Tab-separated table of C-alpha atoms and ligand atoms in Angstrom:
chain	number	residue	atom	x	y	z
V	14	MET	CA	5.794	21.476	-25.654
V	15	THR	CA	3.704	21.273	-22.790
V	16	GLU	CA	5.166	20.036	-19.222
V	17	PHE	CA	5.282	16.556	-18.482
V	18	ILE	CA	2.488	15.341	-16.271
V	19	PRO	CA	4.285	12.785	-13.776
V	20	ALA	CA	2.675	9.489	-12.666
V	21	ALA	CA	3.367	10.198	-8.935
V	22	ARG	CA	4.908	13.333	-7.223
V	23	PRO	CA	6.201	13.739	-3.953
V	24	ILE	CA	5.256	16.601	-2.048
V	25	ILE	CA	8.769	17.671	0.230
V	26	GLY	CA	8.072	21.470	1.571
V	27	ASP	CA	10.104	23.912	3.827
V	28	GLU	CA	8.249	22.161	6.923
V	29	GLU	CA	9.829	18.817	6.404
V	30	ARG	CA	13.419	20.676	5.590
V	31	ALA	CA	13.373	22.415	8.824
V	32	ALA	CA	12.094	19.338	10.559
V	33	VAL	CA	15.126	17.640	9.480
V	34	ASP	CA	17.189	20.632	10.439
V	35	ALA	CA	15.759	20.560	13.359
V	36	VAL	CA	16.638	16.913	14.562
V	37	LEU	CA	20.163	17.462	12.852
V	38	LEU	CA	21.060	19.848	15.375
V	39	SER	CA	19.388	18.166	17.952
V	40	GLY	CA	22.152	15.345	17.511
V	41	MET	CA	19.868	13.007	18.400
V	42	LEU	CA	19.639	11.168	15.088
V	43	ALA	CA	18.247	7.533	15.891
V	44	GLN	CA	15.415	6.008	17.228
V	45	GLY	CA	14.396	8.191	19.875
V	46	THR	CA	11.594	10.768	20.869
V	47	GLU	CA	10.465	11.942	17.109
V	48	VAL	CA	9.768	8.341	16.424
V	49	ALA	CA	7.519	7.925	19.421
V	50	GLU	CA	5.590	10.900	18.683
V	51	PHE	CA	5.434	9.984	14.914
V	52	GLU	CA	3.885	6.954	16.170
V	53	ARG	CA	1.475	8.430	18.822
V	54	GLU	CA	0.115	10.845	16.333
V	55	PHE	CA	0.084	8.149	13.307
V	56	SER	CA	-2.305	6.181	16.289
V	57	ASP	CA	-4.296	9.458	16.282
V	58	VAL	CA	-4.741	10.322	12.498
V	59	LEU	CA	-5.138	7.329	10.904
V	60	LEU	CA	-5.792	4.288	13.306
V	61	ASP	CA	-8.736	5.474	15.902
V	62	GLY	CA	-5.964	5.316	18.611
V	63	ARG	CA	-4.835	1.836	17.704
V	64	ALA	CA	-1.193	1.425	18.574
V	65	ALA	CA	1.509	1.811	16.006
V	66	VAL	CA	5.315	0.566	15.740
V	67	ALA	CA	7.125	2.336	13.590
V	68	VAL	CA	9.825	0.491	11.317
V	69	ASN	CA	12.698	1.306	8.410
V	70	SER	CA	10.211	0.172	5.663
V	71	GLY	CA	7.106	-1.471	4.404
V	72	THR	CA	8.851	-4.236	3.778
V	73	SER	CA	10.168	-4.959	7.276
V	74	GLY	CA	6.851	-4.118	9.040
V	75	LEU	CA	5.243	-6.669	6.769
V	76	HIS	CA	7.789	-9.247	8.146
V	77	LEU	CA	8.242	-7.981	11.431
V	78	GLY	CA	4.006	-8.540	11.806
V	79	LEU	CA	4.330	-11.995	10.367
V	80	LEU	CA	6.822	-13.358	12.848
V	81	ALA	CA	5.406	-11.051	15.935
V	82	ALA	CA	1.989	-12.960	14.627
V	83	GLY	CA	3.885	-16.527	14.927
V	84	VAL	CA	4.152	-17.199	11.613
V	85	GLY	CA	6.817	-19.480	10.396
V	86	PRO	CA	8.117	-22.533	8.505
V	87	GLY	CA	5.558	-25.063	7.646
V	88	ASP	CA	2.918	-22.448	7.926
V	89	GLU	CA	0.587	-20.889	4.414
V	90	VAL	CA	-0.697	-17.480	4.276
V	91	ILE	CA	-3.042	-16.490	1.706
V	92	VAL	CA	-1.928	-13.563	-0.568
V	93	PRO	CA	-2.593	-11.992	-3.726
V	94	SER	CA	-0.553	-12.542	-6.594
V	95	PHE	CA	-1.659	-9.071	-8.092
V	96	THR	CA	0.331	-6.946	-5.892
V	97	PHE	CA	3.832	-5.545	-5.244
V	98	ALA	CA	6.409	-8.397	-4.447
V	99	ALA	CA	7.257	-7.159	-0.821
V	100	THR	CA	3.616	-8.934	-0.037
V	101	ALA	CA	4.860	-12.462	-0.851
V	102	ASN	CA	8.526	-12.134	0.146
V	103	SER	CA	7.855	-11.237	3.583
V	104	VAL	CA	5.795	-14.473	3.855
V	105	ALA	CA	8.665	-16.171	2.266
V	106	LEU	CA	11.311	-14.604	4.311
V	107	THR	CA	9.605	-15.889	7.564
V	108	GLY	CA	10.037	-19.582	6.562
V	109	ALA	CA	6.457	-19.689	5.536
V	110	THR	CA	4.972	-20.363	1.829
V	111	PRO	CA	2.817	-17.730	0.441
V	112	VAL	CA	-0.143	-19.527	-1.264
V	113	PHE	CA	-1.136	-17.306	-4.084
V	114	ALA	CA	-5.042	-16.631	-4.572
V	115	ASP	CA	-6.999	-14.460	-7.484
V	116	ILE	CA	-8.440	-11.295	-7.310
V	117	GLU	CA	-12.366	-10.340	-7.698
V	118	PRO	CA	-12.537	-7.945	-10.860
V	119	ASP	CA	-14.077	-4.832	-9.754
V	120	HIS	CA	-11.278	-3.171	-7.134
V	121	PHE	CA	-8.277	-5.982	-7.585
V	122	CYS	CA	-8.041	-7.101	-4.154
V	123	LEU	CA	-8.235	-10.826	-2.957
V	124	ASP	CA	-11.053	-13.039	-4.216
V	125	PRO	CA	-12.936	-14.348	-0.594
V	126	LYS	CA	-14.301	-17.483	-2.702
V	127	ASP	CA	-11.100	-18.283	-4.452
V	128	VAL	CA	-9.354	-17.594	-0.715
V	129	ALA	CA	-11.880	-20.336	0.758
V	130	ARG	CA	-10.320	-22.629	-1.908
V	131	LYS	CA	-6.903	-22.644	-1.068
V	132	ILE	CA	-7.279	-22.969	2.831
V	133	THR	CA	-5.262	-25.863	3.712
V	134	SER	CA	-4.689	-27.542	7.247
V	135	ARG	CA	-1.093	-25.436	6.691
V	136	THR	CA	-2.838	-22.120	6.652
V	137	VAL	CA	-2.458	-19.823	9.449
V	138	GLY	CA	-3.427	-16.437	7.749
V	139	ILE	CA	-5.030	-14.568	5.368
V	140	MET	CA	-2.913	-11.238	3.814
V	141	PRO	CA	-5.071	-8.657	1.889
V	142	VAL	CA	-3.948	-6.030	0.311
V	143	HIS	CA	-5.840	-2.513	-0.119
V	144	LEU	CA	-4.797	-2.084	-3.707
V	145	TYR	CA	-4.462	1.438	-5.026
V	146	GLY	CA	-6.044	2.672	-1.554
V	147	HIS	CA	-9.328	0.531	-1.990
V	148	PRO	CA	-10.194	-1.629	0.762
V	149	ALA	CA	-10.094	-5.355	0.504
V	150	ASP	CA	-13.133	-7.255	1.168
V	151	VAL	CA	-12.495	-7.207	5.197
V	152	ALA	CA	-16.132	-8.477	6.104
V	153	ALA	CA	-16.150	-11.990	4.364
V	154	LEU	CA	-12.070	-12.431	4.498
V	155	GLY	CA	-12.702	-11.493	8.386
V	156	ASP	CA	-15.406	-14.197	8.691
V	157	LEU	CA	-13.247	-16.763	6.803
V	158	ALA	CA	-10.348	-16.145	8.648
V	159	THR	CA	-12.733	-16.568	12.333
V	160	GLU	CA	-14.491	-19.728	10.762
V	161	HIS	CA	-10.838	-21.697	10.046
V	162	GLY	CA	-9.086	-19.636	13.170
V	163	LEU	CA	-6.503	-17.714	11.005
V	164	GLY	CA	-4.958	-14.589	11.381
V	165	LEU	CA	-5.989	-11.304	9.146
V	166	PHE	CA	-2.731	-9.353	8.095
V	167	GLU	CA	-3.498	-6.110	6.266
V	168	ASP	CA	-1.093	-4.806	3.613
V	169	ALA	CA	-2.339	-1.027	3.606
V	170	ALA	CA	0.735	0.168	2.392
V	171	GLN	CA	-1.336	2.004	-0.236
V	172	ALA	CA	-4.139	2.918	1.978
V	173	HIS	CA	-3.596	5.714	4.564
V	174	GLY	CA	-6.762	6.891	5.863
V	175	ALA	CA	-9.188	3.905	3.481
V	176	ALA	CA	-11.930	2.850	5.254
V	177	VAL	CA	-15.076	0.577	5.500
V	178	ASP	CA	-18.213	2.213	6.739
V	179	GLY	CA	-16.000	4.757	8.599
V	180	ARG	CA	-13.693	1.824	10.369
V	181	LYS	CA	-10.310	2.693	9.000
V	182	VAL	CA	-8.065	0.019	7.344
V	183	GLY	CA	-4.999	-1.463	9.924
V	184	THR	CA	-7.531	-1.932	12.339
V	185	PHE	CA	-9.452	-4.942	11.250
V	186	GLY	CA	-6.486	-7.322	11.494
V	187	THR	CA	-4.063	-9.272	13.783
V	188	PHE	CA	-1.847	-6.373	12.051
V	189	GLY	CA	-1.424	-3.730	9.411
V	190	MET	CA	1.143	-2.259	7.723
V	191	PHE	CA	1.227	1.409	5.868
V	192	SER	CA	4.341	1.982	3.672
V	193	LEU	CA	6.016	5.482	4.115
V	194	TYR	CA	8.078	5.217	0.495
V	195	PRO	CA	8.278	8.675	-1.279
V	196	THR	CA	5.854	7.674	-4.444
V	197	LYS	CA	2.862	6.631	-1.339
V	198	ASN	CA	0.398	8.753	-0.194
V	199	MET	CA	2.767	10.191	2.424
V	200	THR	CA	6.213	9.616	3.318
V	201	SER	CA	9.119	9.402	5.832
V	202	GLY	CA	11.377	8.836	3.207
V	203	GLU	CA	11.673	5.217	3.745
V	204	GLY	CA	9.724	3.793	6.459
V	205	GLY	CA	6.605	1.617	7.760
V	206	MET	CA	4.538	1.243	10.243
V	207	VAL	CA	2.708	-1.548	11.819
V	208	SER	CA	-0.947	-1.200	13.802
V	209	THR	CA	-2.156	-3.539	16.239
V	210	GLY	CA	-4.713	-4.105	18.746
V	211	ASP	CA	-2.801	-7.057	20.649
V	212	PRO	CA	-0.620	-6.113	23.246
V	213	GLU	CA	1.723	-9.308	23.095
V	214	VAL	CA	2.170	-8.619	19.134
V	215	GLU	CA	3.098	-5.065	19.871
V	216	ARG	CA	5.331	-5.840	22.419
V	217	ARG	CA	7.130	-8.458	20.104
V	218	LEU	CA	7.222	-5.950	17.324
V	219	ARG	CA	8.947	-3.612	19.369
V	220	LEU	CA	11.675	-6.287	20.475
V	221	LEU	CA	12.071	-7.524	16.960
V	222	ARG	CA	12.771	-4.251	15.221
V	223	ASN	CA	15.345	-3.555	17.936
V	224	GLN	CA	17.893	-6.895	18.355
V	225	GLY	CA	15.157	-8.564	20.623
V	226	MET	CA	15.808	-5.776	23.622
V	227	GLU	CA	13.732	-4.087	25.494
V	228	LYS	CA	16.078	-3.263	28.202
V	229	GLN	CA	19.512	-2.249	26.709
V	230	TYR	CA	21.704	-5.170	26.400
V	231	GLU	CA	19.161	-7.555	27.817
V	232	ASN	CA	18.118	-9.364	24.699
V	233	GLU	CA	15.085	-11.382	24.939
V	234	LEU	CA	15.252	-12.878	21.267
V	235	VAL	CA	16.855	-12.690	18.314
V	236	GLY	CA	15.937	-9.547	16.385
V	237	PHE	CA	16.925	-7.259	13.884
V	238	ASN	CA	17.816	-3.709	13.594
V	239	ALA	CA	14.648	-2.641	11.858
V	240	ARG	CA	14.605	0.678	13.770
V	241	MET	CA	13.140	4.092	12.019
V	242	THR	CA	15.424	7.165	12.675
V	243	ASN	CA	14.261	10.545	14.144
V	244	ILE	CA	15.314	11.966	10.935
V	245	HIS	CA	12.680	10.101	9.046
V	246	ALA	CA	10.119	10.422	11.746
V	247	ALA	CA	10.153	13.973	11.788
V	248	ILE	CA	9.473	14.290	8.035
V	249	GLY	CA	6.338	11.668	8.569
V	250	ARG	CA	5.380	13.813	11.343
V	251	VAL	CA	4.882	17.071	8.894
V	252	GLN	CA	3.512	14.942	6.241
V	253	LEU	CA	0.895	13.544	8.671
V	254	ARG	CA	-0.515	17.020	9.344
V	255	LYS	CA	-1.235	17.165	5.467
V	256	VAL	CA	-1.832	13.724	4.366
V	257	LEU	CA	-5.985	14.107	4.923
V	258	GLY	CA	-5.992	17.002	3.046
V	259	TRP	CA	-3.873	15.514	-0.151
V	260	THR	CA	-6.425	12.269	0.286
V	261	ALA	CA	-9.208	15.086	-0.128
V	262	THR	CA	-7.227	16.271	-3.014
V	263	ARG	CA	-6.873	12.560	-4.397
V	264	GLN	CA	-10.340	11.951	-4.124
V	265	ARG	CA	-11.497	15.771	-5.984
V	266	ASN	CA	-9.555	14.430	-9.069
V	267	ALA	CA	-10.761	11.045	-9.139
V	268	ALA	CA	-14.047	12.291	-9.302
V	269	PHE	CA	-13.271	14.721	-12.039
V	270	LEU	CA	-11.764	11.962	-13.934
V	271	ASP	CA	-14.704	9.617	-13.401
V	272	ALA	CA	-17.306	12.072	-14.404
V	273	ASN	CA	-15.424	13.434	-17.595
V	274	LEU	CA	-13.287	9.824	-19.006
V	275	GLU	CA	-15.215	8.418	-21.724
V	276	GLY	CA	-14.556	4.736	-23.517
V	277	VAL	CA	-12.583	3.383	-20.753
V	278	LYS	CA	-13.822	1.363	-17.641
V	279	THR	CA	-12.898	3.826	-14.668
V	280	PRO	CA	-12.343	2.666	-11.211
V	281	LEU	CA	-15.098	0.826	-9.608
V	282	VAL	CA	-16.052	2.007	-5.533
V	283	GLY	CA	-17.867	-0.645	-3.518
V	284	PRO	CA	-20.711	0.723	-0.903
V	285	GLY	CA	-19.726	2.367	2.432
V	286	ILE	CA	-16.383	2.437	1.089
V	287	THR	CA	-13.859	5.591	1.615
V	288	HIS	CA	-11.398	4.761	-1.384
V	289	VAL	CA	-8.263	6.933	-0.969
V	290	TYR	CA	-6.682	6.786	-4.474
V	291	HIS	CA	-3.048	6.000	-3.955
V	292	GLN	CA	-3.425	5.071	-7.525
V	293	TYR	CA	-6.655	5.947	-10.358
V	294	THR	CA	-6.457	2.658	-12.308
V	295	ILE	CA	-8.492	2.105	-15.500
V	296	ARG	CA	-8.735	-0.568	-17.699
V	297	VAL	CA	-7.618	-0.137	-21.232
V	298	THR	CA	-8.779	-3.768	-22.987
V	299	ASP	CA	-7.020	-3.628	-26.280
V	300	ASP	CA	-3.036	-2.850	-26.704
V	301	ARG	CA	-2.578	-1.345	-23.014
V	302	ASP	CA	1.200	-0.852	-23.627
V	303	GLY	CA	0.582	1.053	-26.766
V	304	PHE	CA	-1.998	3.144	-24.749
V	305	ALA	CA	1.030	4.122	-22.297
V	306	ALA	CA	3.195	4.659	-25.063
V	307	ALA	CA	1.029	7.236	-26.495
V	308	LEU	CA	-0.254	9.165	-23.585
V	309	ARG	CA	3.755	9.642	-22.438
V	310	GLU	CA	4.855	10.354	-26.416
V	311	GLU	CA	1.807	12.166	-27.867
V	312	PHE	CA	0.480	14.034	-24.950
V	313	ASN	CA	3.140	13.861	-22.367
V	314	ILE	CA	1.522	12.211	-19.671
V	315	GLY	CA	3.026	9.854	-17.482
V	316	SER	CA	1.005	6.733	-16.359
V	317	GLY	CA	2.150	3.436	-14.400
V	318	VAL	CA	1.373	-0.487	-14.817
V	319	TYR	CA	0.806	-1.732	-11.162
V	320	TYR	CA	1.539	-4.663	-11.957
V	321	PRO	CA	2.823	-6.092	-15.465
V	322	ILE	CA	3.793	-9.561	-14.159
V	323	PRO	CA	1.731	-11.376	-11.510
V	324	ASN	CA	4.030	-12.436	-8.538
V	325	HIS	CA	3.601	-16.414	-9.053
V	326	ARG	CA	5.238	-16.074	-12.315
V	327	LEU	CA	8.159	-13.360	-11.023
V	328	PRO	CA	11.706	-15.643	-11.548
V	329	SER	CA	11.804	-15.032	-7.667
V	330	PHE	CA	8.865	-17.302	-7.097
V	331	ASN	CA	8.021	-18.915	-10.486
V	332	LEU	CA	4.697	-21.119	-10.069
V	333	VAL	CA	2.409	-22.267	-12.282
V	334	CYS	CA	-1.196	-20.963	-11.093
V	335	ASP	CA	-4.474	-20.580	-12.284
V	336	LEU	CA	-5.441	-16.921	-11.542
V	337	PRO	CA	-7.437	-15.790	-14.328
V	338	GLU	CA	-8.031	-12.381	-13.087
V	339	THR	CA	-5.170	-11.876	-12.193
V	340	GLU	CA	-3.735	-12.594	-15.392
V	341	ARG	CA	-6.411	-10.492	-17.421
V	342	ALA	CA	-5.710	-7.801	-14.333
V	343	SER	CA	-1.886	-7.772	-14.832
V	344	ARG	CA	-2.657	-7.326	-18.870
V	345	GLU	CA	-5.326	-4.382	-18.626
V	346	VAL	CA	-4.481	-2.120	-15.738
V	347	LEU	CA	-3.056	1.397	-16.356
V	348	SER	CA	-2.748	3.792	-13.416
V	349	LEU	CA	-3.249	7.827	-14.448
V	350	PRO	CA	-2.011	10.493	-12.457
V	351	VAL	CA	-4.401	11.414	-9.512
V	352	HIS	CA	-1.870	12.837	-7.336
V	353	PRO	CA	-2.684	16.719	-5.105
V	354	SER	CA	-0.161	18.278	-7.180
V	355	LEU	CA	-2.146	17.886	-10.248
V	356	SER	CA	-3.594	21.617	-11.519
V	357	GLU	CA	-6.988	21.858	-13.219
V	358	ASP	CA	-5.071	22.191	-16.372
V	359	ASP	CA	-3.272	18.976	-15.966
V	360	LEU	CA	-7.013	17.450	-15.301
V	361	GLU	CA	-8.193	18.538	-18.639
V	362	ARG	CA	-4.619	17.519	-20.288
V	363	ILE	CA	-5.464	14.028	-19.184
V	364	VAL	CA	-9.223	14.000	-20.065
V	365	THR	CA	-8.535	14.908	-23.421
V	366	ALA	CA	-5.527	12.461	-23.883
V	367	VAL	CA	-7.506	9.701	-22.597
V	368	ASN	CA	-10.470	10.192	-24.500
V	369	SER	CA	-9.016	11.141	-27.841
V	370	LEU	CA	-6.696	7.235	-27.149
V	371	ALA	CA	-9.971	5.618	-26.353
V	372	LYS	CA	-11.915	7.092	-29.044
V	373	ALA	CA	-9.016	6.441	-32.071
V	374	GLY	CA	-8.776	2.650	-30.410
V	375	SER	CA	-12.156	1.608	-30.178
J	560	PLP	C1	5.328	-0.534	-1.144
J	560	PLP	C2	4.442	-1.566	-0.842
J	560	PLP	C3	5.025	-2.397	-0.067
J	560	PLP	C4	6.356	-2.462	0.800
J	560	PLP	O1	6.407	-0.958	1.335
J	560	PLP	P1	8.219	-0.512	1.683
J	560	PLP	O2	8.425	0.631	2.173
J	560	PLP	O3	8.451	-0.072	-0.303
J	560	PLP	O4	9.050	-1.433	1.847
J	560	PLP	C5	4.168	-3.726	0.082
J	560	PLP	N1	3.508	-3.680	-0.338
J	560	PLP	C6	2.552	-3.047	-1.341
J	560	PLP	C7	1.263	-3.490	-1.600
J	560	PLP	C8	3.171	-1.540	-1.677
J	560	PLP	O5	2.545	-1.088	-2.308
């Protein structure tokens, strides 16, 4: 039997282990110099110098970002339903109401036309997700936000280094959030990084993650403990030195799949877009789940469905919404392995398997 090809595989090497060991030896385990250095380096490498604030998870990053931007009870924030639950959860956790809008079918991101229809007098912000590593339409969404006086909040959890005409995601909104969970394009174990160009939002983020304290025991507001540890930051700093190389490999892997897959709808990339391929997502219009099962059982290849249940239909929200493209995507999407540890042989195997299943199904 051939070796199993997993859908994702975090790359942790000797350098990450040595960096953790150095922190353990130092005895300075909690948030300290490693975290401050990680923030500075993240800003340099991935944010063209925009400020970065490290927190203990991507979800905390969204939650604190929204609170720092002043979102709270009575407010509405427009979000996609076709995303990970943390997007809408973070809005609900502030006491505001997430309002679900549909996606556009080409890139699976918020559809500005449907967002425009969902704006009410209570809307305070729009939170696009740069899903799978492809930027949402920040130009059209930014115009809508400006026109209606709304905040633009970027869920860039899957999009480290993605860009529009060379401008990186996380630099368009009031804030942007990058997840550092192990399956994301880079990791710190658990963690999140929040970007912002607004010094007031940055200050509130720093207060909110640390019990509302800037000076010890002089708490200015009611905050959380959402700090990143030096241990996690040390892993993140090593990964940050590698993420651009890994992204280039993801892009090469995606180009190989684009050129060789037949009979399935491969991912589209908009003009001027830098796609970082957190996922390489095809559409399988007929029996997607059977296709995925055959990939695993007949060819020993993993794949993923992100996401099988739109957020509005999860038991946690349980809403009736008319989001036809969201429903269609949740039935059709299938993410193939594209991660940087794939070998040429793995890529050939994926092409052979997908093409033969697509041919058999057509
Ligand atoms: C991973 C993810 C999050 C949450 O990040 P965590 O670090 O797991 O808390 C939020 N939004 C999207 C789109 C994600 O993929």
